[in-house]
Amino acid sequence: MTALLLYNNLYESMMATEKGHSDISQVIADTAYLAYERRLLSEVKQAQAPKHIAIIMDGNRRFAAEIGLNPLDGHKQGRNKLEELLNWGMEVGTRILTVYAFSTENWQRNPEEVKEIMRLFEDSFYRAGDDKRVHKHRINIKVLGLVSSLPANVQKAIEYAEGKTKDYSEYRLNLAIAYGGREEIIQAIKDIAGQVKRGEIDIEDIDDKLVSRSLYTADLPDPDLILRTSGEVRVSNFLLYQLAYSELYFVDVYWPGFRKIDFLRAIRSYQQRARRFGK
Ligand code: FPP
C-alpha cells in the first residue's frame, strides 16, 4: 500500500514540475505522512467517535507572526482550517462541533484587529450559508453568544447562515462568538430566578437538567472532548458548566497549522481513556 502511494506521489509530483524532477525527500515525507494518516483513520474508525467535540482554536496570530504574515492573514488561515475540520469531523462520525471563535474578552483587542475579525465573520457566514457541503450534509449552523453585541452587518450574516440551515439536523456546527462561559451561567441563573419569582417553578425544581436547558447548548449533549491548540493549557471561560465530564486534550500546534493527524490523535486519545464518569 505504502509503495503504491509512494509511486503515485512521485509520478504526480514529477508531472507537476516543469523540469520533470522534484524534491524526492519531500515526496517521501508526504507519503509517510499520508500513510500514517490513513492508518490512524482506520484505527479511529474501529471505535466510537466522540458525538460532540468542542475546540478552542488558539494561535492564529502567533502562526502568522512566525511565517511573516499579518494577524488578519493568520485569522483567514484559521477560518480555512475550520472549513477543513468540518470534513474531518464528518469522516470520523462526529455529529456536533462547537468552536470558540471570539470570546467576550476578545473585545479588548486592538480595535483595528476586532474590525477585521468582524469583517471576516461577516464574509464567513455568507460563505457558510452558500456552502454546497453544508447543504449536502444538512449541517445546522448556530451561533452561541451575545449576538446582540455584534455589529449589525455581522448579525445579518449570522441570520443568513442560521436561516438557510435551520431545518437541518444531520450535523450541527456551533460557533461561539461574543461568548463567555460565566456570562452564560449568569444568564441562566437570571432566567431561572425569574421563573421562581413569577411562581412558575419552586426552588426545589432547580436541578442539573433545568440549568442545562437554560444554557446556549440547551438542546445538545455536553461535549465529550474539548481540544485546545497552541500549547496553552487553560479552558479560558469556554463551556464552563458543560465540561464537567469532558475529556480535555491540549496540542502544541497553532490552530492554522493543525493537521488531520493531530485531529485523529486527539480522537484516539479520547477513545483510549477510560470514561468512568466518577463511578
Ligand atoms: C485565536 O487565535 C483566534 C481568534 C480569537 C480570532 C477569531 C477566529 C477565527 C478567525 C477562526 C474562525 C473563523 C470563523 C469565521 C468562525 P489568536 O488570535 O488568539 O492567536 P494568538 O493566540 O497567537 O494570539
mmCIF file of C-alpha atoms and ligand atoms in Angstrom:
data_model
loop_
_atom_site.group_PDB
_atom_site.id
_atom_site.type_symbol
_atom_site.label_atom_id
_atom_site.label_comp_id
_atom_site.label_asym_id
_atom_site.label_seq_id
_atom_site.Cartn_x
_atom_site.Cartn_y
_atom_site.Cartn_z
ATOM 1 C CA MET A 1 0.000 0.000 0.000
ATOM 2 C CA THR A 2 2.726 2.462 1.005
ATOM 3 C CA ALA A 3 4.818 1.520 -2.036
ATOM 4 C CA LEU A 4 1.874 2.219 -4.299
ATOM 5 C CA LEU A 5 1.239 5.541 -2.559
ATOM 6 C CA LEU A 6 4.889 6.474 -2.953
ATOM 7 C CA TYR A 7 4.838 5.579 -6.633
ATOM 8 C CA ASN A 8 1.663 7.639 -7.221
ATOM 9 C CA ASN A 9 3.029 10.622 -5.299
ATOM 10 C CA LEU A 10 6.309 10.536 -7.179
ATOM 11 C CA TYR A 11 4.510 10.286 -10.503
ATOM 12 C CA GLU A 12 2.122 13.162 -9.706
ATOM 13 C CA SER A 13 4.887 15.356 -8.398
ATOM 14 C CA MET A 14 7.063 14.731 -11.487
ATOM 15 C CA MET A 15 4.126 15.591 -13.726
ATOM 16 C CA ALA A 16 3.523 18.757 -11.725
ATOM 17 C CA THR A 17 7.037 20.122 -12.060
ATOM 18 C CA GLU A 18 8.161 21.760 -15.270
ATOM 19 C CA LYS A 19 11.573 20.167 -15.278
ATOM 20 C CA GLY A 20 10.194 16.711 -14.632
ATOM 21 C CA HIS A 21 12.101 16.191 -11.402
ATOM 22 C CA SER A 22 11.157 17.002 -7.816
ATOM 23 C CA ASP A 23 12.349 17.150 -4.237
ATOM 24 C CA ILE A 24 12.339 13.409 -3.555
ATOM 25 C CA SER A 25 12.792 13.750 0.204
ATOM 26 C CA GLN A 26 9.648 15.933 0.408
ATOM 27 C CA VAL A 27 7.676 13.384 -1.608
ATOM 28 C CA ILE A 28 8.836 10.592 0.699
ATOM 29 C CA ALA A 29 7.925 12.653 3.779
ATOM 30 C CA ASP A 30 4.458 13.464 2.348
ATOM 31 C CA THR A 31 3.905 9.817 1.520
ATOM 32 C CA ALA A 32 4.870 8.672 5.001
ATOM 33 C CA TYR A 33 2.543 11.311 6.440
ATOM 34 C CA LEU A 34 -0.334 10.184 4.235
ATOM 35 C CA ALA A 35 0.222 6.535 5.108
ATOM 36 C CA TYR A 36 0.277 7.382 8.830
ATOM 37 C CA GLU A 37 -2.880 9.474 8.450
ATOM 38 C CA ARG A 38 -4.686 6.579 6.755
ATOM 39 C CA ARG A 39 -3.570 4.121 9.411
ATOM 40 C CA LEU A 40 -4.740 6.448 12.184
ATOM 41 C CA LEU A 41 -8.077 6.987 10.436
ATOM 42 C CA SER A 42 -8.784 3.276 10.123
ATOM 43 C CA GLU A 43 -7.776 2.760 13.774
ATOM 44 C CA VAL A 44 -10.057 5.564 14.947
ATOM 45 C CA LYS A 45 -12.967 4.292 12.851
ATOM 46 C CA GLN A 46 -12.953 0.989 14.736
ATOM 47 C CA ALA A 47 -14.144 2.634 17.957
ATOM 48 C CA GLN A 48 -16.905 5.053 18.922
ATOM 49 C CA ALA A 49 -16.226 8.641 17.827
ATOM 50 C CA PRO A 50 -16.993 11.457 20.262
ATOM 51 C CA LYS A 51 -20.514 12.691 19.484
ATOM 52 C CA HIS A 52 -19.710 16.270 20.392
ATOM 53 C CA ILE A 53 -16.270 17.856 20.019
ATOM 54 C CA ALA A 54 -15.534 21.386 21.223
ATOM 55 C CA ILE A 55 -12.429 23.243 20.074
ATOM 56 C CA ILE A 56 -10.566 26.292 21.365
ATOM 57 C CA MET A 57 -8.927 27.476 18.141
ATOM 58 C CA ASP A 58 -5.899 29.284 19.504
ATOM 59 C CA GLY A 59 -2.694 30.607 17.938
ATOM 60 C CA ASN A 60 -3.753 32.376 14.718
ATOM 61 C CA ARG A 61 -1.586 35.439 15.361
ATOM 62 C CA ARG A 62 1.473 33.517 16.562
ATOM 63 C CA PHE A 63 1.210 31.281 13.489
ATOM 64 C CA ALA A 64 1.067 34.360 11.244
ATOM 65 C CA ALA A 65 3.971 36.076 13.022
ATOM 66 C CA GLU A 66 6.178 33.001 12.703
ATOM 67 C CA ILE A 67 5.850 32.936 8.942
ATOM 68 C CA GLY A 68 5.938 36.714 8.446
ATOM 69 C CA LEU A 69 2.220 37.288 7.817
ATOM 70 C CA ASN A 70 -0.009 39.896 9.458
ATOM 71 C CA PRO A 71 -2.610 38.913 12.116
ATOM 72 C CA LEU A 72 -5.542 39.088 9.668
ATOM 73 C CA ASP A 73 -3.870 36.538 7.407
ATOM 74 C CA GLY A 74 -3.499 34.314 10.478
ATOM 75 C CA HIS A 75 -7.234 34.593 11.162
ATOM 76 C CA LYS A 76 -8.026 33.857 7.500
ATOM 77 C CA GLN A 77 -5.880 30.727 7.686
ATOM 78 C CA GLY A 78 -7.750 29.897 10.904
ATOM 79 C CA ARG A 79 -11.072 30.203 9.104
ATOM 80 C CA ASN A 80 -9.822 27.968 6.299
ATOM 81 C CA LYS A 81 -8.704 25.403 8.859
ATOM 82 C CA LEU A 82 -12.176 25.346 10.336
ATOM 83 C CA GLU A 83 -13.626 24.620 6.900
ATOM 84 C CA GLU A 84 -11.179 21.721 6.597
ATOM 85 C CA LEU A 85 -12.021 20.462 10.073
ATOM 86 C CA LEU A 86 -15.679 20.078 9.077
ATOM 87 C CA ASN A 87 -14.655 17.322 6.657
ATOM 88 C CA TRP A 88 -12.535 15.522 9.242
ATOM 89 C CA GLY A 89 -15.338 15.588 11.795
ATOM 90 C CA MET A 90 -17.826 14.090 9.350
ATOM 91 C CA GLU A 91 -15.296 11.476 8.263
ATOM 92 C CA VAL A 92 -14.932 10.070 11.787
ATOM 93 C CA GLY A 93 -18.675 10.299 12.509
ATOM 94 C CA THR A 94 -18.800 13.258 14.892
ATOM 95 C CA ARG A 95 -22.188 14.958 14.615
ATOM 96 C CA ILE A 96 -21.680 18.077 16.710
ATOM 97 C CA LEU A 97 -18.806 20.568 16.580
ATOM 98 C CA THR A 98 -18.589 23.629 18.797
ATOM 99 C CA VAL A 99 -15.760 26.069 18.155
ATOM 100 C CA TYR A 100 -14.644 29.064 20.169
ATOM 101 C CA ALA A 101 -14.165 31.859 17.634
ATOM 102 C CA PHE A 102 -14.458 35.044 19.717
ATOM 103 C CA SER A 103 -14.647 35.412 23.485
ATOM 104 C CA THR A 104 -16.147 38.271 25.479
ATOM 105 C CA GLU A 105 -12.528 39.113 26.445
ATOM 106 C CA ASN A 106 -11.533 39.425 22.772
ATOM 107 C CA TRP A 107 -13.394 42.772 22.575
ATOM 108 C CA GLN A 108 -10.383 44.231 24.405
ATOM 109 C CA ARG A 109 -8.087 43.638 21.422
ATOM 110 C CA ASN A 110 -6.818 46.383 19.182
ATOM 111 C CA PRO A 111 -9.971 47.947 17.576
ATOM 112 C CA GLU A 112 -8.498 47.570 14.085
ATOM 113 C CA GLU A 113 -7.998 43.819 14.617
ATOM 114 C CA VAL A 114 -11.517 43.452 16.055
ATOM 115 C CA LYS A 115 -12.897 45.260 12.991
ATOM 116 C CA GLU A 116 -11.032 42.892 10.670
ATOM 117 C CA ILE A 117 -12.198 39.817 12.584
ATOM 118 C CA MET A 118 -15.808 41.071 12.343
ATOM 119 C CA ARG A 119 -15.397 41.547 8.588
ATOM 120 C CA LEU A 120 -14.059 38.003 8.357
ATOM 121 C CA PHE A 121 -17.038 36.690 10.348
ATOM 122 C CA GLU A 122 -19.455 38.513 8.061
ATOM 123 C CA ASP A 123 -17.849 37.044 4.966
ATOM 124 C CA SER A 124 -17.605 33.586 6.550
ATOM 125 C CA PHE A 125 -21.291 33.364 7.473
ATOM 126 C CA TYR A 126 -22.387 34.239 3.942
ATOM 127 C CA ARG A 127 -19.891 31.699 2.636
ATOM 128 C CA ALA A 128 -21.187 29.073 5.056
ATOM 129 C CA GLY A 129 -24.820 29.766 4.118
ATOM 130 C CA ASP A 130 -23.934 29.148 0.452
ATOM 131 C CA ASP A 131 -21.502 26.267 1.003
ATOM 132 C CA LYS A 132 -22.515 23.190 -1.034
ATOM 133 C CA ARG A 133 -21.190 20.834 1.652
ATOM 134 C CA VAL A 134 -23.361 22.476 4.287
ATOM 135 C CA HIS A 135 -26.481 21.705 2.242
ATOM 136 C CA LYS A 136 -25.360 18.299 1.023
ATOM 137 C CA HIS A 137 -24.672 17.087 4.575
ATOM 138 C CA ARG A 138 -27.519 19.093 6.124
ATOM 139 C CA ILE A 139 -25.395 20.939 8.658
ATOM 140 C CA ASN A 140 -27.294 23.155 11.080
ATOM 141 C CA ILE A 141 -25.282 26.308 11.856
ATOM 142 C CA LYS A 142 -25.840 28.152 15.134
ATOM 143 C CA VAL A 143 -24.093 30.954 16.980
ATOM 144 C CA LEU A 144 -23.682 30.711 20.746
ATOM 145 C CA GLY A 145 -23.101 34.018 22.481
ATOM 146 C CA LEU A 146 -24.310 37.562 22.897
ATOM 147 C CA VAL A 147 -25.276 38.033 19.243
ATOM 148 C CA SER A 148 -26.870 41.400 20.041
ATOM 149 C CA SER A 149 -23.429 42.787 20.983
ATOM 150 C CA LEU A 150 -22.111 42.150 17.446
ATOM 151 C CA PRO A 151 -22.179 44.770 14.667
ATOM 152 C CA ALA A 152 -25.428 44.824 12.681
ATOM 153 C CA ASN A 153 -23.755 43.560 9.472
ATOM 154 C CA VAL A 154 -22.396 40.500 11.317
ATOM 155 C CA GLN A 155 -25.805 39.825 12.896
ATOM 156 C CA LYS A 156 -27.341 39.932 9.417
ATOM 157 C CA ALA A 157 -24.782 37.449 8.077
ATOM 158 C CA ILE A 158 -25.436 35.144 11.052
ATOM 159 C CA GLU A 159 -29.186 35.317 10.368
ATOM 160 C CA TYR A 160 -28.446 34.362 6.768
ATOM 161 C CA ALA A 161 -26.424 31.237 7.651
ATOM 162 C CA GLU A 162 -28.721 30.192 10.507
ATOM 163 C CA GLY A 163 -31.835 30.803 8.394
ATOM 164 C CA LYS A 164 -30.568 28.797 5.428
ATOM 165 C CA THR A 165 -29.713 25.813 7.657
ATOM 166 C CA LYS A 166 -32.484 25.984 10.249
ATOM 167 C CA ASP A 167 -34.286 22.861 9.025
ATOM 168 C CA TYR A 168 -31.176 20.662 9.115
ATOM 169 C CA SER A 169 -30.387 18.268 11.946
ATOM 170 C CA GLU A 170 -27.926 15.762 10.484
ATOM 171 C CA TYR A 171 -24.898 17.672 11.788
ATOM 172 C CA ARG A 172 -24.517 20.716 13.988
ATOM 173 C CA LEU A 173 -21.874 23.420 13.828
ATOM 174 C CA ASN A 174 -21.902 25.859 16.752
ATOM 175 C CA LEU A 175 -19.754 28.958 16.586
ATOM 176 C CA ALA A 176 -19.163 30.552 19.968
ATOM 177 C CA ILE A 177 -18.870 34.263 19.207
ATOM 178 C CA ALA A 178 -19.036 37.054 21.804
ATOM 179 C CA TYR A 179 -19.249 34.071 24.122
ATOM 180 C CA GLY A 180 -18.232 33.756 27.771
ATOM 181 C CA GLY A 181 -18.930 30.727 29.966
ATOM 182 C CA ARG A 182 -19.514 32.775 33.119
ATOM 183 C CA GLU A 183 -21.876 35.145 31.308
ATOM 184 C CA GLU A 184 -23.773 32.122 30.003
ATOM 185 C CA ILE A 185 -24.178 30.749 33.541
ATOM 186 C CA ILE A 186 -25.168 34.181 34.918
ATOM 187 C CA GLN A 187 -27.806 34.473 32.202
ATOM 188 C CA ALA A 188 -29.144 31.013 33.112
ATOM 189 C CA ILE A 189 -29.300 31.989 36.810
ATOM 190 C CA LYS A 190 -31.260 35.133 35.911
ATOM 191 C CA ASP A 191 -33.711 33.153 33.738
ATOM 192 C CA ILE A 192 -34.300 30.596 36.465
ATOM 193 C CA ALA A 193 -34.592 33.237 39.207
ATOM 194 C CA GLY A 194 -37.215 34.987 37.050
ATOM 195 C CA GLN A 195 -39.225 31.758 36.805
ATOM 196 C CA VAL A 196 -39.070 31.318 40.606
ATOM 197 C CA LYS A 197 -40.077 34.946 41.175
ATOM 198 C CA ARG A 198 -43.084 34.602 38.872
ATOM 199 C CA GLY A 199 -44.116 31.447 40.745
ATOM 200 C CA GLU A 200 -43.680 29.251 37.651
ATOM 201 C CA ILE A 201 -41.318 26.868 39.449
ATOM 202 C CA ASP A 202 -40.237 26.118 43.058
ATOM 203 C CA ILE A 203 -36.644 26.408 44.217
ATOM 204 C CA GLU A 204 -36.742 22.609 44.638
ATOM 205 C CA ASP A 205 -37.316 22.246 40.878
ATOM 206 C CA ILE A 206 -33.849 23.636 40.117
ATOM 207 C CA ASP A 207 -31.667 20.733 39.046
ATOM 208 C CA ASP A 208 -28.944 19.885 36.534
ATOM 209 C CA LYS A 209 -31.496 19.331 33.786
ATOM 210 C CA LEU A 210 -33.093 22.738 34.254
ATOM 211 C CA VAL A 211 -29.727 24.537 34.359
ATOM 212 C CA SER A 212 -28.528 22.667 31.238
ATOM 213 C CA ARG A 213 -31.718 23.639 29.440
ATOM 214 C CA SER A 214 -31.107 27.292 30.292
ATOM 215 C CA LEU A 215 -27.715 27.415 28.533
ATOM 216 C CA TYR A 216 -26.971 28.186 24.861
ATOM 217 C CA THR A 217 -26.395 24.451 24.375
ATOM 218 C CA ALA A 218 -29.866 23.601 25.772
ATOM 219 C CA ASP A 219 -30.731 21.067 23.083
ATOM 220 C CA LEU A 220 -27.321 19.396 22.905
ATOM 221 C CA PRO A 221 -25.399 16.726 24.819
ATOM 222 C CA ASP A 222 -22.349 18.005 26.711
ATOM 223 C CA PRO A 223 -19.055 17.858 24.770
ATOM 224 C CA ASP A 224 -17.263 14.509 25.036
ATOM 225 C CA LEU A 225 -13.942 16.024 24.056
ATOM 226 C CA ILE A 226 -12.565 19.546 24.402
ATOM 227 C CA LEU A 227 -9.464 20.271 22.401
ATOM 228 C CA ARG A 228 -7.219 23.317 22.559
ATOM 229 C CA THR A 229 -4.419 24.196 20.163
ATOM 230 C CA SER A 230 -1.282 26.350 20.598
ATOM 231 C CA GLY A 231 0.145 24.691 23.698
ATOM 232 C CA GLU A 232 -1.857 26.748 26.220
ATOM 233 C CA VAL A 233 -3.289 24.559 28.968
ATOM 234 C CA ARG A 234 -6.366 26.551 30.017
ATOM 235 C CA VAL A 235 -10.095 26.449 29.465
ATOM 236 C CA SER A 236 -10.443 30.247 29.170
ATOM 237 C CA ASN A 237 -14.104 30.657 30.060
ATOM 238 C CA PHE A 238 -15.326 28.100 27.488
ATOM 239 C CA LEU A 239 -18.348 25.864 28.199
ATOM 240 C CA LEU A 240 -17.687 26.028 31.953
ATOM 241 C CA TYR A 241 -20.868 24.227 33.006
ATOM 242 C CA GLN A 242 -20.908 21.735 30.132
ATOM 243 C CA LEU A 243 -17.318 20.494 30.553
ATOM 244 C CA ALA A 244 -17.896 18.697 33.875
ATOM 245 C CA TYR A 245 -17.126 15.260 32.388
ATOM 246 C CA SER A 246 -15.444 16.200 29.101
ATOM 247 C CA GLU A 247 -12.063 14.750 28.234
ATOM 248 C CA LEU A 248 -9.533 17.562 27.760
ATOM 249 C CA TYR A 249 -6.843 17.426 25.092
ATOM 250 C CA PHE A 250 -4.130 20.033 24.539
ATOM 251 C CA VAL A 251 -1.969 20.065 21.445
ATOM 252 C CA ASP A 252 1.176 22.035 20.829
ATOM 253 C CA VAL A 253 0.455 23.373 17.308
ATOM 254 C CA TYR A 254 -1.080 26.714 16.319
ATOM 255 C CA TRP A 255 -4.646 26.442 15.040
ATOM 256 C CA PRO A 256 -3.879 27.196 11.347
ATOM 257 C CA GLY A 257 -1.151 24.540 11.483
ATOM 258 C CA PHE A 258 -3.456 21.886 12.994
ATOM 259 C CA ARG A 259 -3.217 18.780 10.810
ATOM 260 C CA LYS A 260 -5.548 15.885 10.243
ATOM 261 C CA ILE A 261 -3.139 13.621 12.139
ATOM 262 C CA ASP A 262 -3.384 15.971 15.158
ATOM 263 C CA PHE A 263 -7.157 15.668 14.985
ATOM 264 C CA LEU A 264 -7.052 11.882 14.655
ATOM 265 C CA ARG A 265 -4.584 11.574 17.533
ATOM 266 C CA ALA A 266 -6.933 13.594 19.735
ATOM 267 C CA ILE A 267 -9.801 11.237 18.882
ATOM 268 C CA ARG A 268 -7.625 8.199 19.506
ATOM 269 C CA SER A 269 -6.567 9.581 22.874
ATOM 270 C CA TYR A 270 -10.238 10.169 23.752
ATOM 271 C CA GLN A 271 -11.096 6.609 22.741
ATOM 272 C CA GLN A 272 -8.254 5.179 24.813
ATOM 273 C CA ARG A 273 -9.155 6.957 28.052
ATOM 274 C CA ALA A 274 -11.475 5.128 30.394
ATOM 275 C CA ARG A 275 -14.710 7.065 30.687
ATOM 276 C CA ARG A 276 -15.963 6.292 34.150
ATOM 277 C CA PHE A 277 -17.890 9.482 34.991
ATOM 278 C CA GLY A 278 -16.633 9.365 38.582
ATOM 279 C CA LYS A 279 -18.015 5.870 39.206
HETATM 280 C C1 FPP B 1 -7.425 32.695 18.061
HETATM 281 O O1 FPP B 1 -6.081 32.979 17.816
HETATM 282 C C2 FPP B 1 -8.310 33.441 17.120
HETATM 283 C C3 FPP B 1 -9.285 34.331 17.448
HETATM 284 C C4 FPP B 1 -9.648 34.622 18.846
HETATM 285 C C5 FPP B 1 -9.987 35.118 16.378
HETATM 286 C C6 FPP B 1 -11.070 34.569 15.538
HETATM 287 C C7 FPP B 1 -11.025 33.166 14.986
HETATM 288 C C8 FPP B 1 -11.003 32.864 13.687
HETATM 289 C C9 FPP B 1 -10.897 33.923 12.673
HETATM 290 C C10 FPP B 1 -11.083 31.457 13.232
HETATM 291 C C11 FPP B 1 -12.516 31.017 12.947
HETATM 292 C C12 FPP B 1 -13.237 31.760 11.940
HETATM 293 C C13 FPP B 1 -14.580 31.860 11.796
HETATM 294 C C14 FPP B 1 -15.116 32.578 10.628
HETATM 295 C C15 FPP B 1 -15.575 31.320 12.738
HETATM 296 P P1 FPP B 1 -5.382 34.262 18.492
HETATM 297 O O2 FPP B 1 -5.746 35.490 17.730
HETATM 298 O O3 FPP B 1 -5.757 34.285 19.939
HETATM 299 O O4 FPP B 1 -3.855 33.992 18.273
HETATM 300 P P2 FPP B 1 -2.694 34.071 19.347
HETATM 301 O O5 FPP B 1 -3.077 33.110 20.450
HETATM 302 O O6 FPP B 1 -1.496 33.620 18.586
HETATM 303 O O7 FPP B 1 -2.610 35.488 19.813
#
